[in-house]
mmCIF file of C-alpha atoms in Angstrom:
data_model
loop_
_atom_site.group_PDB
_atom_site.id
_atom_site.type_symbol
_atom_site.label_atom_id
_atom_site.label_comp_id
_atom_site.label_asym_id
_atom_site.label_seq_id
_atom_site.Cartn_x
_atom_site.Cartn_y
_atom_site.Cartn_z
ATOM 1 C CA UNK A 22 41.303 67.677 187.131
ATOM 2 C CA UNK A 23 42.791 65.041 184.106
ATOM 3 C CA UNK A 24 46.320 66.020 183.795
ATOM 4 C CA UNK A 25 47.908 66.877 180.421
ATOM 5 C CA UNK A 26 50.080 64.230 178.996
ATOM 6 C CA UNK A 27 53.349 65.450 177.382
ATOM 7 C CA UNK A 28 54.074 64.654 173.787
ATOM 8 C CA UNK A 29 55.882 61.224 173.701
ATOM 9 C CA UNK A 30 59.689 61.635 173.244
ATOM 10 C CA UNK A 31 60.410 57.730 172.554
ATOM 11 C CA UNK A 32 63.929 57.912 170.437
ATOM 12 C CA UNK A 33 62.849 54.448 168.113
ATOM 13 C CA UNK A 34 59.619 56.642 167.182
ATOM 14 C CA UNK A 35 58.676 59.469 165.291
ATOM 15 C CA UNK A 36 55.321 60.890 166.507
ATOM 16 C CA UNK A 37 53.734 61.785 163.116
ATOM 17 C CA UNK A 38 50.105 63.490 164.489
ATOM 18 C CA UNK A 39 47.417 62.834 167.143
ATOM 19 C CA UNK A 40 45.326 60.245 166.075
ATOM 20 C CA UNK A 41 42.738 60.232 169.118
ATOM 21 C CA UNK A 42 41.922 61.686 172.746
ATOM 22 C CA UNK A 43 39.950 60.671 176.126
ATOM 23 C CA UNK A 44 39.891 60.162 179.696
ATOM 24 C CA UNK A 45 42.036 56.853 178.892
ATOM 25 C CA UNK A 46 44.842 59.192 177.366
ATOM 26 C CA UNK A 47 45.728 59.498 173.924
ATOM 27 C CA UNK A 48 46.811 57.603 170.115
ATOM 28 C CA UNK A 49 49.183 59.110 167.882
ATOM 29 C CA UNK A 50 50.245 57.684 164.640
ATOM 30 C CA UNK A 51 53.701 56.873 164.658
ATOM 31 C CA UNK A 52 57.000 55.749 162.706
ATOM 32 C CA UNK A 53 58.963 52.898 163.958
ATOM 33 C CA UNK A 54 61.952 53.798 163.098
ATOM 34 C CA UNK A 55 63.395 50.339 162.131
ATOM 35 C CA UNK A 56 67.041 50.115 160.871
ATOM 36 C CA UNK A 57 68.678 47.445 159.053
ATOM 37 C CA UNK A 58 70.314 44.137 160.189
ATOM 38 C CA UNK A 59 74.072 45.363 160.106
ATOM 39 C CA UNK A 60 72.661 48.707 161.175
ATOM 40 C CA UNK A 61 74.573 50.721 158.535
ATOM 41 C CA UNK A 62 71.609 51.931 156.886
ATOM 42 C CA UNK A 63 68.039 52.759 157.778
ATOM 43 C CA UNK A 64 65.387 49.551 157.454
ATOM 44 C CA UNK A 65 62.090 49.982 156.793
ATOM 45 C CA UNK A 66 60.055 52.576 158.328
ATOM 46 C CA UNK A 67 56.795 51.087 159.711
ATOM 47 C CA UNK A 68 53.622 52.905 160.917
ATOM 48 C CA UNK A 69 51.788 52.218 164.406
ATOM 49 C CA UNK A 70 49.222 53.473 166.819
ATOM 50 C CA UNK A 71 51.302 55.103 169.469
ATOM 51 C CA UNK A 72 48.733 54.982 172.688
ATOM 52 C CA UNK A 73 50.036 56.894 175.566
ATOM 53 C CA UNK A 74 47.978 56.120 178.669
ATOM 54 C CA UNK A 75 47.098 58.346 181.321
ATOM 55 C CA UNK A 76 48.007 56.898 185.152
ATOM 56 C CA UNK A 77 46.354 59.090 187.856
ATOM 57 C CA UNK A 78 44.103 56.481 189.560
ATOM 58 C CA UNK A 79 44.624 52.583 190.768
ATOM 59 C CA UNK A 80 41.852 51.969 188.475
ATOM 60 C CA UNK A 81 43.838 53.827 185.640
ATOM 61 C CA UNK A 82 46.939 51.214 186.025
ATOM 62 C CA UNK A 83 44.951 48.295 186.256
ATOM 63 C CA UNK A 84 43.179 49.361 182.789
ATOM 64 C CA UNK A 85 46.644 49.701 181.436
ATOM 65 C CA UNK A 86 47.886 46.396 182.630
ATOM 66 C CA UNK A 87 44.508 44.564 181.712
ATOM 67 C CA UNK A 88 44.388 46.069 177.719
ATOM 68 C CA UNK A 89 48.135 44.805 177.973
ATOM 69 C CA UNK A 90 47.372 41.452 179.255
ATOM 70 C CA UNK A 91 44.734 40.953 176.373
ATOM 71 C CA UNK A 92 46.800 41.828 173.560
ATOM 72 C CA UNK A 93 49.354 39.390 174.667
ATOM 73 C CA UNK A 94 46.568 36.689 175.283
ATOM 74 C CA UNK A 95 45.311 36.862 171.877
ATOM 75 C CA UNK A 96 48.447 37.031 169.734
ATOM 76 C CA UNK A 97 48.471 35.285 166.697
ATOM 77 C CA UNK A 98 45.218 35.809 165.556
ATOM 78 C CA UNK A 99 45.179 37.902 162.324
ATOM 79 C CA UNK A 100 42.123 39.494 162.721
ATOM 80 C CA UNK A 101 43.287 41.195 166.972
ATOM 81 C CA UNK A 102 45.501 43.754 167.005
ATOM 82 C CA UNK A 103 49.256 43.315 166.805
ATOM 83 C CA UNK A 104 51.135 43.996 170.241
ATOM 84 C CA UNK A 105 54.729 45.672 168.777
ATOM 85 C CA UNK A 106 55.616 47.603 171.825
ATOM 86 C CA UNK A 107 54.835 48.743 175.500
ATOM 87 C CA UNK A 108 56.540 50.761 178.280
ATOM 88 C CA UNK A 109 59.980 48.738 179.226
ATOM 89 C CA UNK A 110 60.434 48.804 182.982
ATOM 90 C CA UNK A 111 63.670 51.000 183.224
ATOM 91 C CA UNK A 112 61.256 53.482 181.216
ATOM 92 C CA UNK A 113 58.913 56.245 183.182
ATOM 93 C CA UNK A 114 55.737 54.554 184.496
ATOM 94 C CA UNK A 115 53.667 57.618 184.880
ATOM 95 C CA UNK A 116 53.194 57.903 181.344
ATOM 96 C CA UNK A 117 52.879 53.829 179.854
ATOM 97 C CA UNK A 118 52.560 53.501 176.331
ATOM 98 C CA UNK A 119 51.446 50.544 174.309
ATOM 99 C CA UNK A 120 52.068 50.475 170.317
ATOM 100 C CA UNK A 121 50.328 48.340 168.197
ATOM 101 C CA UNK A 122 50.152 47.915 164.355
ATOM 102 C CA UNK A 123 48.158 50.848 162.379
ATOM 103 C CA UNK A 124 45.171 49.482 160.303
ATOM 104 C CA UNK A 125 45.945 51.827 157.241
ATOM 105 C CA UNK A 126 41.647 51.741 156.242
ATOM 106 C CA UNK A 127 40.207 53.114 158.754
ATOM 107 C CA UNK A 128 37.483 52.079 160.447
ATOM 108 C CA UNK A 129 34.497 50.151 158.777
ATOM 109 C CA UNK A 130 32.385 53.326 159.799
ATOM 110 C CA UNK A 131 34.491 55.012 157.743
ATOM 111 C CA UNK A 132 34.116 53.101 154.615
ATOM 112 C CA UNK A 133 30.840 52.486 155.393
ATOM 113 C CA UNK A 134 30.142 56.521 155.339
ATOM 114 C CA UNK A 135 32.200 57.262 152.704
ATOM 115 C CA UNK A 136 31.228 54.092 149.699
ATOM 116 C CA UNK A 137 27.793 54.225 151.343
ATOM 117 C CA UNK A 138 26.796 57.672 150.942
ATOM 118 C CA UNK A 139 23.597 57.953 148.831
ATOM 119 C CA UNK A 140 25.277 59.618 146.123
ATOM 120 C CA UNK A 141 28.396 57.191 146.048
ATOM 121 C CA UNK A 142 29.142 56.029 142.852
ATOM 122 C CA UNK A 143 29.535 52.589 143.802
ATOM 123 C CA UNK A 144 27.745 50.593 146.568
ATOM 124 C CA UNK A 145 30.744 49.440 148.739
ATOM 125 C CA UNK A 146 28.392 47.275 151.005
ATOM 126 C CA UNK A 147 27.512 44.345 149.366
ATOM 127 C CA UNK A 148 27.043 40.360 150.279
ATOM 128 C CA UNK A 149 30.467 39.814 149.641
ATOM 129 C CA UNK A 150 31.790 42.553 151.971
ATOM 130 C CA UNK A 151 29.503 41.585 154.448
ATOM 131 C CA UNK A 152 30.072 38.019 154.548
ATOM 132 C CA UNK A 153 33.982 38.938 154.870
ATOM 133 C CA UNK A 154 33.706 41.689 157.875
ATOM 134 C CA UNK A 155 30.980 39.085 160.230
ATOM 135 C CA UNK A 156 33.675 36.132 159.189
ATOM 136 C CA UNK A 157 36.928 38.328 160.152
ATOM 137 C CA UNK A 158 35.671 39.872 162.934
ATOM 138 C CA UNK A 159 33.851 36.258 164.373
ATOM 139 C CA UNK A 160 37.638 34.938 164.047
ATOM 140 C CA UNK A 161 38.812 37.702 166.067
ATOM 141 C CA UNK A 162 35.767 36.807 168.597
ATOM 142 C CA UNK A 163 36.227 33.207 168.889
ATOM 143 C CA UNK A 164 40.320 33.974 169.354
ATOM 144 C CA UNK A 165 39.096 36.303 172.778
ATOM 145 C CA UNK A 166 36.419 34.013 173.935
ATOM 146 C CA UNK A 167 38.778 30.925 173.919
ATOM 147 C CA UNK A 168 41.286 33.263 175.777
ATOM 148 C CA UNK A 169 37.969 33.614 178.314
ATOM 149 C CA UNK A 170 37.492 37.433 177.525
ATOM 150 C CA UNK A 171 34.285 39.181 176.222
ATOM 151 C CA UNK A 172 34.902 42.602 174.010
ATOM 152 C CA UNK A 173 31.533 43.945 174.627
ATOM 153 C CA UNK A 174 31.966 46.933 172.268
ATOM 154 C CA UNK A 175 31.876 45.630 168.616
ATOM 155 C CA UNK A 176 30.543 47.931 166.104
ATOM 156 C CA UNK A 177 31.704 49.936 163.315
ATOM 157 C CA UNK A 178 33.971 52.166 164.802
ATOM 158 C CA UNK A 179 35.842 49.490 166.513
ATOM 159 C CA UNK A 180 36.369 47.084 163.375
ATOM 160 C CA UNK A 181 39.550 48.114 161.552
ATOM 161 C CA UNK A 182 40.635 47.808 158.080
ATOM 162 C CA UNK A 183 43.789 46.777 156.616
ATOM 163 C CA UNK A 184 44.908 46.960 153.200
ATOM 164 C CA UNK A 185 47.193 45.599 151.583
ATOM 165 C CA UNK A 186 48.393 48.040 148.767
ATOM 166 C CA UNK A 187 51.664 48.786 146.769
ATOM 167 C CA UNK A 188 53.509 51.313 148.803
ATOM 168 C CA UNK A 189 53.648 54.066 145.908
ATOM 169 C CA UNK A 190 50.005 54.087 144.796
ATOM 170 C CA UNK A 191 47.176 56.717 144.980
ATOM 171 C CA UNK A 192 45.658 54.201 147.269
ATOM 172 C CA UNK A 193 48.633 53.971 149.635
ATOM 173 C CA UNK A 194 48.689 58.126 149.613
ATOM 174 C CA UNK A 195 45.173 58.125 150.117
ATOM 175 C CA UNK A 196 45.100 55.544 153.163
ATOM 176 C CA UNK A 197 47.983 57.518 154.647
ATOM 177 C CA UNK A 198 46.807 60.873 154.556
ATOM 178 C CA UNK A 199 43.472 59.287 155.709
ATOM 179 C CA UNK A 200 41.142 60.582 153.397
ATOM 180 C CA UNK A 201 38.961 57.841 153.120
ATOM 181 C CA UNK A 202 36.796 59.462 150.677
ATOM 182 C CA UNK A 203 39.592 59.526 147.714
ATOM 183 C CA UNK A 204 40.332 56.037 148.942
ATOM 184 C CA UNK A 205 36.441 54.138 149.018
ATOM 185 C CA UNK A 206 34.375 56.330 146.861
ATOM 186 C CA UNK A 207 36.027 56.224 143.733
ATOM 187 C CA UNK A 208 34.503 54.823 140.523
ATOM 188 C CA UNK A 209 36.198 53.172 137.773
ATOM 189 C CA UNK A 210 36.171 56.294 135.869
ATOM 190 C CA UNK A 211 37.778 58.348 138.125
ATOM 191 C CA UNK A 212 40.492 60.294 136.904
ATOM 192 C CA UNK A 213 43.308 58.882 139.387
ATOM 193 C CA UNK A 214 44.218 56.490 136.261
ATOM 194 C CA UNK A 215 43.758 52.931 137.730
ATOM 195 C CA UNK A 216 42.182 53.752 140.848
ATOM 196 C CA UNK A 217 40.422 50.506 142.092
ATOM 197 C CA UNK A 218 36.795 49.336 141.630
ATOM 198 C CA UNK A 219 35.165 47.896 145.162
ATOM 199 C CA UNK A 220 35.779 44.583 143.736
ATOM 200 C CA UNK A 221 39.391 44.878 143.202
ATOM 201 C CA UNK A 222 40.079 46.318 146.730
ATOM 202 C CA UNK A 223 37.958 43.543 148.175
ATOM 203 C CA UNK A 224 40.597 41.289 148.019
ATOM 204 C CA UNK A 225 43.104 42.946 149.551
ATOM 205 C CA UNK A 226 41.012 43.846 152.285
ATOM 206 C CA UNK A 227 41.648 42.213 156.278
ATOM 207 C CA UNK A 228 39.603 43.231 158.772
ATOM 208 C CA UNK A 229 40.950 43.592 162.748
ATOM 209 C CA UNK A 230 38.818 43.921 165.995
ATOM 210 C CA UNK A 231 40.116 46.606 167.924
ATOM 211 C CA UNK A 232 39.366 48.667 171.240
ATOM 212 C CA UNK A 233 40.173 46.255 174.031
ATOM 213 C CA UNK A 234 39.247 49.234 176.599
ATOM 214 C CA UNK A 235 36.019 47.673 177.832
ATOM 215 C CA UNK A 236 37.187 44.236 177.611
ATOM 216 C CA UNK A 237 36.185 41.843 180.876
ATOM 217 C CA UNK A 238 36.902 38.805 181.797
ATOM 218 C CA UNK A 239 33.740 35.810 180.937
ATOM 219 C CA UNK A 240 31.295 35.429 183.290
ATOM 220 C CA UNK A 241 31.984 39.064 185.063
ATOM 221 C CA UNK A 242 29.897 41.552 186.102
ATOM 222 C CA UNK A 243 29.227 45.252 186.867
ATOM 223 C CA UNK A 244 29.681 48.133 184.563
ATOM 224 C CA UNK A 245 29.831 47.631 180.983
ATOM 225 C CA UNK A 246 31.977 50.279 178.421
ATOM 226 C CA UNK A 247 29.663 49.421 175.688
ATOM 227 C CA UNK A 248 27.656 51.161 173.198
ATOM 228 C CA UNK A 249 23.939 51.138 173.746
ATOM 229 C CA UNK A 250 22.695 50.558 170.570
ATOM 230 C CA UNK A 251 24.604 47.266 170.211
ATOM 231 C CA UNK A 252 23.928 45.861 173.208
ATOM 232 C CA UNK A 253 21.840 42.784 173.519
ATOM 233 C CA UNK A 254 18.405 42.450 176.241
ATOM 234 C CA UNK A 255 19.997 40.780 178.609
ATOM 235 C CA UNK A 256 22.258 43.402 179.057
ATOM 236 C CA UNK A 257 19.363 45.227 180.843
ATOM 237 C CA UNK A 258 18.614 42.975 183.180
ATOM 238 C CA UNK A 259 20.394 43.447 187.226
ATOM 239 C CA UNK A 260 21.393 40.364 187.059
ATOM 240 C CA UNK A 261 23.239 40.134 183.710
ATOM 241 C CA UNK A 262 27.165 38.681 183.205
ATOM 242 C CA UNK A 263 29.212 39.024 180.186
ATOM 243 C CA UNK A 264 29.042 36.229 178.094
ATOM 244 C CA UNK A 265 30.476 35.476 174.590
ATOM 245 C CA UNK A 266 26.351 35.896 173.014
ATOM 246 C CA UNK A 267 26.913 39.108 173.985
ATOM 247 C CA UNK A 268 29.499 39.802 171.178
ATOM 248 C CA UNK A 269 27.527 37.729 168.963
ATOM 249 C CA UNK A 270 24.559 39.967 169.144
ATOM 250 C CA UNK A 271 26.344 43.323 168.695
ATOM 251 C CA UNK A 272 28.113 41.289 165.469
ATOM 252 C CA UNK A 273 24.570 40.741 164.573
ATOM 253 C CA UNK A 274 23.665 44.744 164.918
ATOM 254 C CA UNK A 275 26.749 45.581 162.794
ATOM 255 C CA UNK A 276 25.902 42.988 160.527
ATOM 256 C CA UNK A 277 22.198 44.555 160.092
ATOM 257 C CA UNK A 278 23.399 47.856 159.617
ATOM 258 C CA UNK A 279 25.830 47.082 156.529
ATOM 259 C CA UNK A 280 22.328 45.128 155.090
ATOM 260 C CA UNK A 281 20.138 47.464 155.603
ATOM 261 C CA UNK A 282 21.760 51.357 156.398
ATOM 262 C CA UNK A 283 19.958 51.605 160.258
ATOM 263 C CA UNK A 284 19.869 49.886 163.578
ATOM 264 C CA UNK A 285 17.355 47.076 163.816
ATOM 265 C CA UNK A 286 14.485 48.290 165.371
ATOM 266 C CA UNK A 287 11.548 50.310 163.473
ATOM 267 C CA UNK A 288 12.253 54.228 163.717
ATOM 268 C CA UNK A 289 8.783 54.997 164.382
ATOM 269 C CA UNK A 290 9.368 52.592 168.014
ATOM 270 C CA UNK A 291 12.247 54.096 168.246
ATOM 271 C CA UNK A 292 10.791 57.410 168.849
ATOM 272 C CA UNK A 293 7.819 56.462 170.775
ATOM 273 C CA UNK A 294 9.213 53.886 173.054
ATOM 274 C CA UNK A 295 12.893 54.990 173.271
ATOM 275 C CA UNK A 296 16.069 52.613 172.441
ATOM 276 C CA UNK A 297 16.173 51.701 176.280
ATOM 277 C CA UNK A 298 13.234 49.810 176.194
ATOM 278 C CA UNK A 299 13.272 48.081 172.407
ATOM 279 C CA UNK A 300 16.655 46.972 173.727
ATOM 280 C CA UNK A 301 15.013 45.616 176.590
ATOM 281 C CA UNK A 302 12.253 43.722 174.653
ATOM 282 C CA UNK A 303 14.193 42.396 171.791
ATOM 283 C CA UNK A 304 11.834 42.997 169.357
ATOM 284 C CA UNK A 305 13.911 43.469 165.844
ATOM 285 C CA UNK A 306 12.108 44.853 162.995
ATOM 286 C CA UNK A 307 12.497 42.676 159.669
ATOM 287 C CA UNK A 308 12.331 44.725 156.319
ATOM 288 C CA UNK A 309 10.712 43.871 153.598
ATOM 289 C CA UNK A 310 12.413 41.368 151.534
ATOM 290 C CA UNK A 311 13.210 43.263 148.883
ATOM 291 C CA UNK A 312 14.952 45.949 150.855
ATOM 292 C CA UNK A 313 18.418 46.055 150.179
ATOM 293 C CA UNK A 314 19.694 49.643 152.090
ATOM 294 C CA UNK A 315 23.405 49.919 151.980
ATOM 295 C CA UNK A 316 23.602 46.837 150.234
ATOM 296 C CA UNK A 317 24.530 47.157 146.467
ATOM 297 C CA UNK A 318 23.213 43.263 145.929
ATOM 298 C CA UNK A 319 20.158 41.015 148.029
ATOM 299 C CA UNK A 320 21.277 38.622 150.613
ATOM 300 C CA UNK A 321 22.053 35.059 149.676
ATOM 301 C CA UNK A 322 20.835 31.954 150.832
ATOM 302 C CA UNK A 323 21.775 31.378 154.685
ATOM 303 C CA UNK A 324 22.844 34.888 154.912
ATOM 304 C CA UNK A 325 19.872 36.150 156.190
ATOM 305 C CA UNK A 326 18.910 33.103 158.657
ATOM 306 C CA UNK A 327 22.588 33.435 159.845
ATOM 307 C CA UNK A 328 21.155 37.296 161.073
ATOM 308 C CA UNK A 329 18.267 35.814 163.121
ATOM 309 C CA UNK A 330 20.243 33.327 164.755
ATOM 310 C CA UNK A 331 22.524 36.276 165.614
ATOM 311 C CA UNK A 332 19.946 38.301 166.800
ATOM 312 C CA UNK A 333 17.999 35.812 168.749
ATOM 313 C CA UNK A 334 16.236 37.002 172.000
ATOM 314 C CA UNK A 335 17.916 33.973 173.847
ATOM 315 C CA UNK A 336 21.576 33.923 174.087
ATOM 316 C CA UNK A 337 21.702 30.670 174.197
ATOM 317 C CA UNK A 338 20.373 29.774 170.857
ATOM 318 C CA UNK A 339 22.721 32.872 169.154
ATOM 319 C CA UNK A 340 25.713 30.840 167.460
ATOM 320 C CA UNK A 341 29.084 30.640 168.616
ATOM 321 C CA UNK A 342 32.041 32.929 167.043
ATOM 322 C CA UNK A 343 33.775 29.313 165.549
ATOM 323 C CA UNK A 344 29.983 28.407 164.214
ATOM 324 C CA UNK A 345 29.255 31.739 162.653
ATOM 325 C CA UNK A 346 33.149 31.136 160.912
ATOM 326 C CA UNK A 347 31.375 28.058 159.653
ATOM 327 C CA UNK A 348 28.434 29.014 158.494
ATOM 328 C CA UNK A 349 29.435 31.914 156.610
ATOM 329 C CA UNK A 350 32.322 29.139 154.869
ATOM 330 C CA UNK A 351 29.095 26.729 154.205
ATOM 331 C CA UNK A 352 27.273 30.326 152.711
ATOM 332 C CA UNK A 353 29.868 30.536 150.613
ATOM 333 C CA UNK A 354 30.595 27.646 149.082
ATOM 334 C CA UNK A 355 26.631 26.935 148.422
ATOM 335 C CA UNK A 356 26.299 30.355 146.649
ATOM 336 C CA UNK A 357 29.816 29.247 144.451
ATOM 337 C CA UNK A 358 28.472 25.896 143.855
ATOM 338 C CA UNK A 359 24.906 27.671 142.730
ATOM 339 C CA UNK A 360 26.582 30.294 140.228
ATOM 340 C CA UNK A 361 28.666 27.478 138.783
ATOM 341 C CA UNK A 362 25.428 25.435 137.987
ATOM 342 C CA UNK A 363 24.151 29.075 136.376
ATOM 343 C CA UNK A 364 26.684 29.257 133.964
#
């Protein structure tokens, strides 16, 4: 029977709500409660993810200890999740806690459902937002790899956003009540008076690859905590390890999915074969060109081909993180250079 994990009672937080259950334990949202140098007045009060983790097996601790061990191996990167805190060693081990910084967007899921929705005023998906979430999250990838860890669970619901927005604004209310709606699907006539456009919050828009749960080390093996649908073929196969192209290829799916609003494999297969086995063959089903889905604009030059390389049967001709960093910078500066010669 999973036992019931007490509220945290942590005297430099203050536990704000639950922000997330399951067999690993639970996330509140949190307040550091930071106080000023000469500690005469209170400092700046800072939200986190509070993530109390729950110890009844061997297998339990070593999770802990392992998600610990990543986030310390890949600090510095701006696009990984901040380590701010864990469970000092004169605290009570039964109940370890790690605290990281809180990504106050949401999920990409989340914007994607809420600017995407069919009758969303504005289209929030388009080539540059794209370009920006594959490039952030690629950084974040090539930070792990290089640290010789493999994620193995990127997709929408693990890619964070992080805004950077005046502390007083409807934005800033919006992003901290959570109601992603008020804060994504806005036009520019909404009544909140200066309520941003997609291309205004674009800017101040980071993106962070989160989840470090089913992380393993490169060139493991065994059971994977991934997500079906964004697994690659080989991932089917007995004799599989994780490798880096595995990352690349559920970048790829995520990718697809902001392009074109589905998974990449025809729904009609889907249905008659099963995902199992399209998985298994590899076999990606390429829209018509002038498709756009979720997109609000078509893909540019190199955008596209970047996708197939991505999604390539064999991992080893799917690009590394650092070369899909590059490619999207070469994208970019090819589509500036062609709008300049426009004007």
């Amino acid at each position: 029977m999973t036992s019931q994990l007490s509220r945290p009672n942590n005297p430099r937080y203050l536990i704000r709500k639950t922000l997330g259950e399951g067999s690993f334990g639970k996330v509140f949202v949190a307040t550091l409660l930071e106080r000023a140098a000469d500690n005469t007045a209170a400092g700046v009060e800072r939200p986190v993810a509070y993530k109390l983790h729950r110890i009844e097996t061997e297998d339990d601790r070593e999770s802990y200890n392992r998600e610990l061990e990543i986030l310390r191996a890949v600090a510095g990167c701006p696009h990984t999740l901040k380590l701010i805190d864990a469970t000092h060693p004169d605290e009570d081990q039964t109940q370890p806690y790690i605290i990281t910084e809180l990504c106050n967007g949401g999920a990409l899921i989340d914007l994607m459902e809420q600017g995407c929705s069919p009758d969303s005023e504005i289209a929030i998906c388009n080539t540059g937002l794209i370009l920006l979430v594959v490039r952030d999250t690629a950084l974040a990838l090539e930070c792990m790899h290089n640290a010789g860890y493999v994620h193995l669970d990127v997709k929408p619901d693990n890619i964070f956003v992080s805004l950077d927005l005046p502390p007083n604004s409807p934005e800033a209310r919006a992003a901290k009540e959570a109601d992603w709606a008020a804060l994504y699907n806005r036009s520019a006539a909404d009544e909140l008076t200066g309520s941003p456009t997609l291309k205004r919050l674009i800017p101040k828009m980071k993106f962070v690859l989160g989840d470090y749960g089913g992380v393993e080390r490169c060139g493991g093996s065994g059971s994977a905590i991934s997500t079906l649908e964004y697994t690659p073929p080989e991932s089917q196969r007995f004799d599989r390890t994780f490798e880096p192209s595995w990352d690349i290829w559920a970048l790829g799916v995520t990718m697809y999915m902001m392009m074109y609003g589905d998974l990449p494999y025809a729904p009609d297969a889907v249905k008659r074969y099963g995902i199992r086995t399209l998985i298994r063959s590899g076999k990606i089903y390429w829209p018509e060109p002038t498709r756009r889905g979720l997109s609000s604009d078509a893909p540019i030059p190199g955008q596209l081909e970047l996708l197939r390389r991505m999604l390539d049967y064999d991992p080893q001709k799917r690009p590394t993180a650092r070369e899909v960093v590059d490619t999207i910078h070469t994208i970019a500066l090819d589509e500036c250079a062609h709008r300049a010669r426009r004007r």
